Amino acid sequence: SVPAEPLALILAPTVLLTFFQNPNLLREYFREPILWALAALHISLLLSMAFSGMFLVSAKYVFIVTVFVLVGVFAFAQLWQRDDFSMQKVLRILVFPALFFSLFAVYNLLPYRFNPGAASLIGLPFFKDHTVFSATFSMFVPLFVLWNTFKTSTKKSDWIFPAVGIALLFALFISSSRAAWLAILLAGAFYGFVRIGGTLKLFGLGFGLFLLSLWFFADSIEEKLFVNQYKSTEAAGGLQEQALSVTNINSDVSNMERLNRWKSAIAMGLDKPFFGFGPGNYQFGYFPYQRDADKTYISVDSPFNTIVGRGGSAHSEYLLLFSESGFAGMLAWIALQIALLFSFFNIWNGNLEKRDKNLALATYLGVLTYTVHSLFNNYLNSAQFGLSWWMLVGALLYLAIKNKKHVA
């Protein structure tokens, strides 16, 4: 996280100074639903911090998230408004680092013939885990692949951007991160939905029917989950085995441990439904909530002296917030995802130039990858990932404000 965290810490006070010098800017931001949802999320974190059993741990966690939000959302939302700063320029800076990490992923895994068991090495020493690597670069795939739909000028080198996007897709393919695969697939499906004229109401209707179907066919789905024998840890397993193992909750140790963490998080949230255990405290407090029947051979009973790869958190941003900040934290996170979706459709149906609408689509697709990925993992307190995701939120916020000004 060095130098990302120190740099973020240096930039954060400049954002506060800007708001102090120009209070109208903050009022402008709070006309957007994104900011109201973000404020609700932050308030829930502060309240749960006040009632935390490990106050210093919670205070550090909230401080880190606050710095990331100030820099990612507010600093970039201000920078986007400058004529000499744009998403296109940011992507021009990032294109070669993205290409480097795509090739670096191949370099790291080629000696192991891309065996899924070696996936955790894909981003070392820059990324501690293949899931953080895949979540981070998933966000930028839509922006690079769709570059030609929102570029500000035509250059001979424009082919590099979609080419790097494809290279990142291959890196995600060999990362064996099933959550990243699902996130990219659903982002692609959403892109198709929007391009054929899909609306917010139609999306809401379809999503509601999907949830209703899950409830109606719950028994049949559960039966199929228990008979699935494909394992993500199978050394000789190919893409088919990796993909089909997603629904194996009977013998796939990765899925079984994830269920163990989820059940522990739910039990913790139900035990303290109003304020939770405090931000950052799940990793220290979930052990007594594990049931013996749910434990696996990679389960741990102490936050100290754990084997590499066996510790960790709740494996879900939604349930992590539920356990640490109660219902308020989880609902605020869900509200933020809804606000981002709502803001995107407002921009898409607004009067901005086609290029800006296409940029909003590519940006939201990047944001959407984590809306999906955060069902299975949680990385908002990670500098490599957190700053990038909040930056995209800031870009969408800027476009939402620009859309309202354009209408006015």
Coordinates of C-alpha atoms in Angstrom, one line a residue:
S1 CA 0.0 0.0 0.0
V2 CA 3.0 2.3 -0.2
P3 CA 3.1 4.9 -1.5
A4 CA -0.7 4.9 -2.2
E5 CA -1.8 5.4 1.5
P6 CA 0.7 8.2 2.3
L7 CA -0.2 10.0 -0.9
A8 CA -3.9 9.7 -0.1
L9 CA -3.2 11.0 3.4
I10 CA -1.5 14.1 1.9
L11 CA -4.2 14.8 -0.6
A12 CA -7.2 14.4 1.8
P13 CA -6.6 17.7 3.7
T14 CA -6.6 19.7 0.4
V15 CA -10.1 18.4 -0.2
L16 CA -11.3 19.7 3.2
L17 CA -9.6 23.0 2.5
T18 CA -11.4 23.3 -0.8
F19 CA -14.8 22.7 0.8
F20 CA -13.9 25.3 3.5
Q21 CA -13.1 27.9 0.8
N22 CA -16.1 27.0 -1.4
P23 CA -19.0 25.7 0.7
N24 CA -21.3 25.9 -2.4
L25 CA -19.4 23.0 -3.9
L26 CA -20.4 20.7 -1.1
R27 CA -24.0 21.8 -1.4
E28 CA -23.9 21.0 -5.1
Y29 CA -22.6 17.5 -4.4
F30 CA -25.4 16.9 -1.8
R31 CA -28.0 17.4 -4.5
E32 CA -27.0 14.0 -5.8
P33 CA -28.4 10.7 -4.4
I34 CA -24.9 9.2 -4.5
L35 CA -23.7 11.7 -1.8
W36 CA -26.8 11.1 0.4
A37 CA -26.2 7.3 0.3
L38 CA -22.5 7.8 0.9
A39 CA -23.3 10.1 3.9
A40 CA -25.6 7.4 5.3
L41 CA -22.8 4.8 4.9
H42 CA -20.3 7.1 6.7
I43 CA -22.7 7.9 9.5
S44 CA -23.4 4.2 10.1
L45 CA -19.6 3.6 10.3
L46 CA -19.2 6.5 12.8
L47 CA -22.0 5.3 15.0
S48 CA -20.8 1.7 15.1
M49 CA -17.3 3.0 15.8
A50 CA -18.6 4.9 18.8
F51 CA -20.1 1.6 20.2
S52 CA -17.2 -0.6 19.2
G53 CA -15.6 -3.0 21.6
M54 CA -12.2 -2.3 20.0
F55 CA -12.4 1.4 19.5
L56 CA -8.9 2.0 18.2
V57 CA -9.3 -0.7 15.5
S58 CA -12.6 0.8 14.4
A59 CA -11.2 4.3 14.4
K60 CA -8.3 3.3 12.2
Y61 CA -10.6 1.5 9.8
V62 CA -13.0 4.5 9.6
F63 CA -10.1 6.9 9.1
I64 CA -8.7 4.9 6.2
V65 CA -12.1 4.7 4.5
T66 CA -12.6 8.4 5.1
V67 CA -9.3 9.3 3.5
F68 CA -10.0 7.0 0.5
V69 CA -13.5 8.6 0.0
L70 CA -12.2 12.2 0.3
V71 CA -9.5 11.5 -2.3
G72 CA -11.3 9.1 -4.6
V73 CA -14.7 10.7 -4.7
F74 CA -14.3 14.4 -3.8
A75 CA -10.8 15.1 -5.0
F76 CA -11.4 13.4 -8.4
A77 CA -14.9 14.9 -8.7
Q78 CA -13.2 18.3 -8.4
L79 CA -10.4 17.4 -10.8
W80 CA -12.8 16.1 -13.5
Q81 CA -14.2 19.7 -13.7
R82 CA -10.8 21.1 -14.9
D83 CA -10.3 21.5 -18.6
D84 CA -6.8 19.9 -18.3
F85 CA -8.0 16.8 -16.5
S86 CA -10.3 14.0 -17.7
M87 CA -10.9 10.3 -17.5
Q88 CA -9.3 9.9 -20.9
K89 CA -6.1 11.4 -19.6
V90 CA -6.2 9.2 -16.5
L91 CA -6.6 6.1 -18.8
R92 CA -3.7 7.3 -20.9
I93 CA -1.5 7.3 -17.8
L94 CA -2.9 3.9 -16.7
V95 CA -2.7 2.0 -20.0
F96 CA 0.9 1.0 -19.8
P97 CA 0.8 0.0 -16.1
A98 CA -2.3 -2.1 -17.0
L99 CA -0.4 -3.7 -19.9
F100 CA 2.5 -4.4 -17.5
F101 CA 0.3 -6.2 -15.0
S102 CA -1.4 -8.2 -17.7
L103 CA 2.0 -9.5 -19.0
F104 CA 3.3 -9.8 -15.4
A105 CA 0.4 -12.1 -14.6
V106 CA 1.3 -14.4 -17.5
Y107 CA 5.0 -14.3 -16.4
N108 CA 4.1 -15.3 -12.9
L109 CA 1.8 -18.2 -13.8
L110 CA 3.4 -19.5 -16.9
P111 CA 6.0 -21.6 -15.0
Y112 CA 3.0 -23.3 -13.3
R113 CA 1.2 -23.8 -16.6
F114 CA -1.6 -21.5 -15.3
N115 CA -2.5 -24.1 -12.6
P116 CA -5.4 -22.6 -10.4
G117 CA -3.4 -23.7 -7.4
A118 CA -0.8 -21.1 -8.2
A119 CA -3.3 -18.3 -8.8
S120 CA -2.4 -16.5 -5.6
L121 CA 1.0 -15.7 -7.1
I122 CA -0.4 -13.7 -10.0
G123 CA 0.2 -10.2 -8.7
L124 CA 3.0 -10.7 -6.1
P125 CA 4.6 -8.6 -4.8
F126 CA 2.3 -5.8 -5.8
F127 CA -1.0 -7.5 -4.9
K128 CA -1.2 -9.8 -1.9
D129 CA -3.9 -12.0 -3.4
H130 CA -5.3 -13.0 -6.8
T131 CA -8.8 -11.9 -5.8
V132 CA -7.6 -8.3 -5.0
F133 CA -5.7 -8.3 -8.3
S134 CA -8.8 -9.4 -10.3
A135 CA -11.2 -7.1 -8.5
T136 CA -9.0 -4.1 -9.2
F137 CA -8.4 -4.7 -12.9
S138 CA -12.0 -5.8 -13.5
M139 CA -13.0 -2.2 -13.0
F140 CA -10.8 -1.0 -15.8
V141 CA -11.7 -3.6 -18.4
P142 CA -14.9 -1.8 -19.6
L143 CA -13.0 1.6 -19.7
F144 CA -10.2 0.2 -21.9
V145 CA -12.4 -2.0 -24.1
L146 CA -15.0 0.8 -24.7
W147 CA -12.3 3.5 -25.2
N148 CA -13.3 4.2 -28.8
T149 CA -16.8 5.2 -27.7
F150 CA -15.8 8.1 -25.5
K151 CA -12.3 9.2 -26.7
T152 CA -11.9 12.9 -27.2
S153 CA -9.6 12.7 -30.3
T154 CA -8.6 10.2 -32.9
K155 CA -5.1 8.9 -32.9
K156 CA -3.3 6.0 -34.6
S157 CA -2.5 4.6 -31.1
D158 CA -6.1 4.2 -30.1
W159 CA -6.0 0.5 -30.8
I160 CA -3.8 0.1 -27.8
F161 CA -6.6 0.7 -25.3
P162 CA -9.0 -2.1 -26.4
A163 CA -6.0 -4.3 -26.8
V164 CA -5.0 -3.7 -23.2
G165 CA -8.6 -4.4 -22.2
I166 CA -8.4 -7.8 -23.9
A167 CA -5.1 -8.4 -22.2
L168 CA -6.6 -7.7 -18.9
L169 CA -9.5 -10.1 -19.7
F170 CA -6.9 -12.8 -20.2
A171 CA -5.2 -11.9 -17.0
L172 CA -8.6 -12.2 -15.2
F173 CA -9.2 -15.5 -17.0
I174 CA -6.0 -17.1 -15.6
S175 CA -6.5 -15.5 -12.2
S176 CA -9.0 -18.2 -11.3
S177 CA -11.1 -15.6 -9.5
R178 CA -14.6 -16.8 -10.0
A179 CA -16.1 -13.7 -8.5
A180 CA -14.3 -11.6 -11.1
W181 CA -15.5 -13.8 -13.9
L182 CA -19.1 -13.4 -12.7
A183 CA -18.7 -9.7 -12.3
I184 CA -17.4 -9.3 -15.9
L185 CA -20.1 -11.5 -17.3
L186 CA -22.9 -9.6 -15.6
A187 CA -21.3 -6.2 -16.6
G188 CA -21.3 -7.5 -20.2
A189 CA -24.9 -8.5 -19.8
F190 CA -25.8 -5.1 -18.4
Y191 CA -24.0 -3.4 -21.3
G192 CA -26.1 -5.4 -23.8
F193 CA -29.3 -4.6 -21.8
V194 CA -28.6 -0.8 -22.0
R195 CA -27.6 -0.9 -25.7
I196 CA -30.9 -2.6 -26.7
G197 CA -32.8 0.2 -24.9
G198 CA -33.2 -1.2 -21.4
T199 CA -34.6 1.2 -18.8
L200 CA -34.3 1.5 -15.1
K201 CA -37.9 0.3 -14.6
L202 CA -37.4 -2.7 -16.8
F203 CA -34.2 -3.5 -14.9
G204 CA -36.0 -3.2 -11.6
L205 CA -38.7 -5.5 -12.8
G206 CA -36.3 -8.1 -14.1
F207 CA -34.3 -8.0 -10.9
G208 CA -37.4 -8.4 -8.8
L209 CA -38.5 -11.4 -10.9
F210 CA -35.0 -12.9 -10.4
L211 CA -35.3 -12.6 -6.6
L212 CA -38.8 -14.0 -6.7
S213 CA -37.6 -16.9 -8.7
L214 CA -34.8 -17.6 -6.2
W215 CA -37.3 -17.7 -3.4
F216 CA -39.8 -19.8 -5.3
F217 CA -37.3 -22.4 -6.5
A218 CA -35.2 -22.3 -3.3
D219 CA -35.6 -26.0 -2.4
S220 CA -34.7 -27.2 -5.9
I221 CA -31.7 -24.8 -6.1
E222 CA -30.4 -26.1 -2.7
E223 CA -30.7 -29.7 -3.8
K224 CA -28.6 -29.0 -6.9
L225 CA -26.0 -27.1 -4.8
F226 CA -25.4 -30.1 -2.6
V227 CA -25.0 -32.6 -5.5
N228 CA -22.4 -30.5 -7.4
Q229 CA -19.0 -32.2 -7.1
Y230 CA -16.8 -29.8 -9.1
K231 CA -14.0 -28.3 -7.1
S232 CA -12.2 -25.0 -7.6
T233 CA -9.1 -26.5 -5.9
E234 CA -8.7 -29.4 -8.3
A235 CA -5.2 -29.3 -9.6
A236 CA -6.1 -30.8 -13.0
G237 CA -9.3 -28.8 -13.3
G238 CA -9.9 -26.7 -16.3
L239 CA -12.1 -23.7 -17.0
Q240 CA -15.3 -25.8 -17.0
E241 CA -14.5 -27.3 -13.5
Q242 CA -13.6 -23.9 -12.2
A243 CA -16.8 -22.3 -13.4
L244 CA -19.1 -25.1 -12.3
S245 CA -17.5 -25.2 -8.9
V246 CA -19.1 -21.9 -8.0
T247 CA -22.2 -23.7 -6.8
N248 CA -20.5 -26.6 -5.0
I249 CA -21.2 -26.1 -1.3
N250 CA -20.8 -29.7 -0.5
S251 CA -17.1 -30.5 -1.1
D252 CA -15.4 -27.3 -2.4
V253 CA -13.5 -26.1 0.6
S254 CA -13.3 -22.5 -0.7
N255 CA -17.1 -22.3 -1.0
M256 CA -17.6 -24.1 2.3
E257 CA -15.3 -21.7 4.2
R258 CA -17.0 -18.8 2.5
L259 CA -20.3 -20.0 3.8
N260 CA -18.8 -20.4 7.2
R261 CA -17.7 -16.8 7.2
W262 CA -21.1 -15.7 5.9
K263 CA -23.0 -17.6 8.6
S264 CA -20.7 -16.1 11.2
A265 CA -21.3 -12.6 9.9
I266 CA -25.0 -13.1 9.9
A267 CA -25.0 -14.4 13.5
M268 CA -22.9 -11.4 14.6
G269 CA -25.2 -9.0 12.9
L270 CA -28.3 -10.5 14.5
D271 CA -26.5 -10.5 17.8
K272 CA -25.9 -6.7 17.5
P273 CA -28.3 -5.5 14.9
F274 CA -28.2 -1.8 15.6
F275 CA -24.5 -0.9 15.7
G276 CA -22.7 -4.1 15.0
F277 CA -19.3 -5.0 16.5
G278 CA -17.6 -2.0 15.1
P279 CA -15.7 -1.4 11.8
G280 CA -12.7 -3.6 11.3
N281 CA -13.7 -5.9 14.2
Y282 CA -15.1 -8.9 12.2
Q283 CA -11.7 -10.5 11.8
F284 CA -11.3 -10.5 15.6
G285 CA -14.8 -11.4 16.7
Y286 CA -16.2 -14.0 14.4
F287 CA -14.4 -17.0 15.9
P288 CA -17.0 -17.9 18.6
Y289 CA -19.8 -17.6 16.0
Q290 CA -18.4 -20.4 13.9
R291 CA -20.3 -23.7 14.2
D292 CA -18.3 -26.9 14.3
A293 CA -20.5 -28.3 11.5
D294 CA -19.5 -25.3 9.3
K295 CA -15.8 -25.3 9.9
T296 CA -13.3 -26.6 7.2
Y297 CA -9.7 -27.6 7.4
I298 CA -8.8 -24.0 6.5
S299 CA -10.9 -22.5 9.3
V300 CA -9.0 -20.6 12.0
D301 CA -9.9 -19.9 15.7
S302 CA -7.5 -17.0 16.3
P303 CA -6.6 -13.9 14.5
F304 CA -2.9 -14.4 15.4
N305 CA -0.3 -16.8 14.0
T306 CA -2.6 -17.9 11.1
I307 CA -1.3 -19.7 8.1
V308 CA -1.0 -17.5 5.0
G309 CA -4.3 -17.6 3.1
R310 CA -6.4 -18.9 5.9
G311 CA -7.2 -15.8 7.8
G312 CA -9.3 -12.9 6.4
S313 CA -12.6 -11.3 6.6
A314 CA -16.3 -12.0 5.9
H315 CA -15.8 -12.5 2.1
S316 CA -18.7 -10.1 1.5
E317 CA -18.9 -6.3 1.7
Y318 CA -22.7 -6.6 2.4
L319 CA -22.3 -9.1 5.3
L320 CA -19.2 -7.5 6.6
L321 CA -21.1 -4.2 7.1
F322 CA -24.0 -6.1 8.6
S323 CA -21.7 -7.7 11.2
E324 CA -19.7 -4.6 11.9
S325 CA -22.3 -1.8 11.5
G326 CA -25.6 -3.6 11.8
F327 CA -28.6 -3.2 9.5
A328 CA -27.8 0.5 9.0
G329 CA -24.4 -0.2 7.5
M330 CA -25.6 -3.0 5.2
L331 CA -28.7 -1.0 4.0
A332 CA -26.5 2.1 3.4
W333 CA -24.2 0.0 1.2
I334 CA -27.2 -1.3 -0.8
A335 CA -28.6 2.2 -1.0
L336 CA -25.3 3.4 -2.5
Q337 CA -25.4 0.7 -5.2
I338 CA -29.0 1.8 -6.0
A339 CA -28.0 5.4 -6.1
L340 CA -25.1 4.7 -8.5
L341 CA -27.5 2.7 -10.7
F342 CA -30.1 5.5 -10.6
S343 CA -27.6 8.2 -11.3
F344 CA -26.2 6.3 -14.3
F345 CA -29.7 6.0 -15.9
N346 CA -30.3 9.7 -15.3
I347 CA -27.1 10.5 -17.2
W348 CA -27.9 8.0 -19.9
N349 CA -31.3 9.4 -20.5
G350 CA -30.2 13.0 -20.1
N351 CA -29.0 15.6 -22.6
L352 CA -25.2 15.2 -22.4
E353 CA -23.2 14.5 -25.5
K354 CA -23.0 11.0 -26.7
R355 CA -19.4 10.8 -25.8
D356 CA -20.2 11.7 -22.1
K357 CA -23.0 9.2 -22.0
N358 CA -20.7 6.4 -23.3
L359 CA -18.1 7.4 -20.7
A360 CA -20.8 7.2 -18.0
L361 CA -21.7 3.7 -19.3
A362 CA -18.1 2.5 -19.2
T363 CA -17.5 4.1 -15.8
Y364 CA -20.7 2.5 -14.3
L365 CA -19.8 -0.9 -15.7
G366 CA -16.5 -0.6 -13.8
V367 CA -18.4 0.3 -10.7
L368 CA -20.8 -2.5 -11.3
T369 CA -18.1 -5.1 -11.3
Y370 CA -17.6 -4.5 -7.6
T371 CA -21.3 -4.3 -6.8
V372 CA -21.2 -7.9 -7.9
H373 CA -17.8 -8.8 -6.7
S374 CA -18.5 -7.4 -3.2
L375 CA -21.1 -10.1 -2.7
F376 CA -18.2 -12.5 -2.4
N377 CA -15.2 -10.4 -1.2
N378 CA -14.5 -7.1 0.6
Y379 CA -11.7 -4.8 -0.4
L380 CA -12.8 -1.2 0.3
N381 CA -10.0 -0.8 3.0
S382 CA -7.4 -1.9 0.5
A383 CA -5.4 1.0 -1.0
Q384 CA -4.8 -0.7 -4.4
F385 CA -8.5 -1.4 -4.8
G386 CA -10.3 1.2 -2.6
L387 CA -8.8 4.3 -4.2
S388 CA -9.6 3.1 -7.7
W389 CA -13.2 2.2 -7.0
W390 CA -14.0 5.5 -5.2
M391 CA -12.3 7.3 -8.1
L392 CA -14.8 5.8 -10.5
V393 CA -17.6 6.7 -8.1
G394 CA -16.3 10.3 -8.2
A395 CA -16.3 10.2 -12.0
L396 CA -19.9 9.1 -12.0
L397 CA -20.8 11.9 -9.5
Y398 CA -19.1 14.5 -11.7
L399 CA -21.1 13.3 -14.7
A400 CA -24.3 13.4 -12.7
I401 CA -23.6 17.0 -11.7
K402 CA -22.7 17.9 -15.3
N403 CA -25.9 16.3 -16.5
K404 CA -28.0 18.4 -14.2
K405 CA -26.1 21.6 -15.2
H406 CA -26.6 20.7 -18.9
V407 CA -30.4 20.4 -18.3
A408 CA -30.5 23.7 -16.4

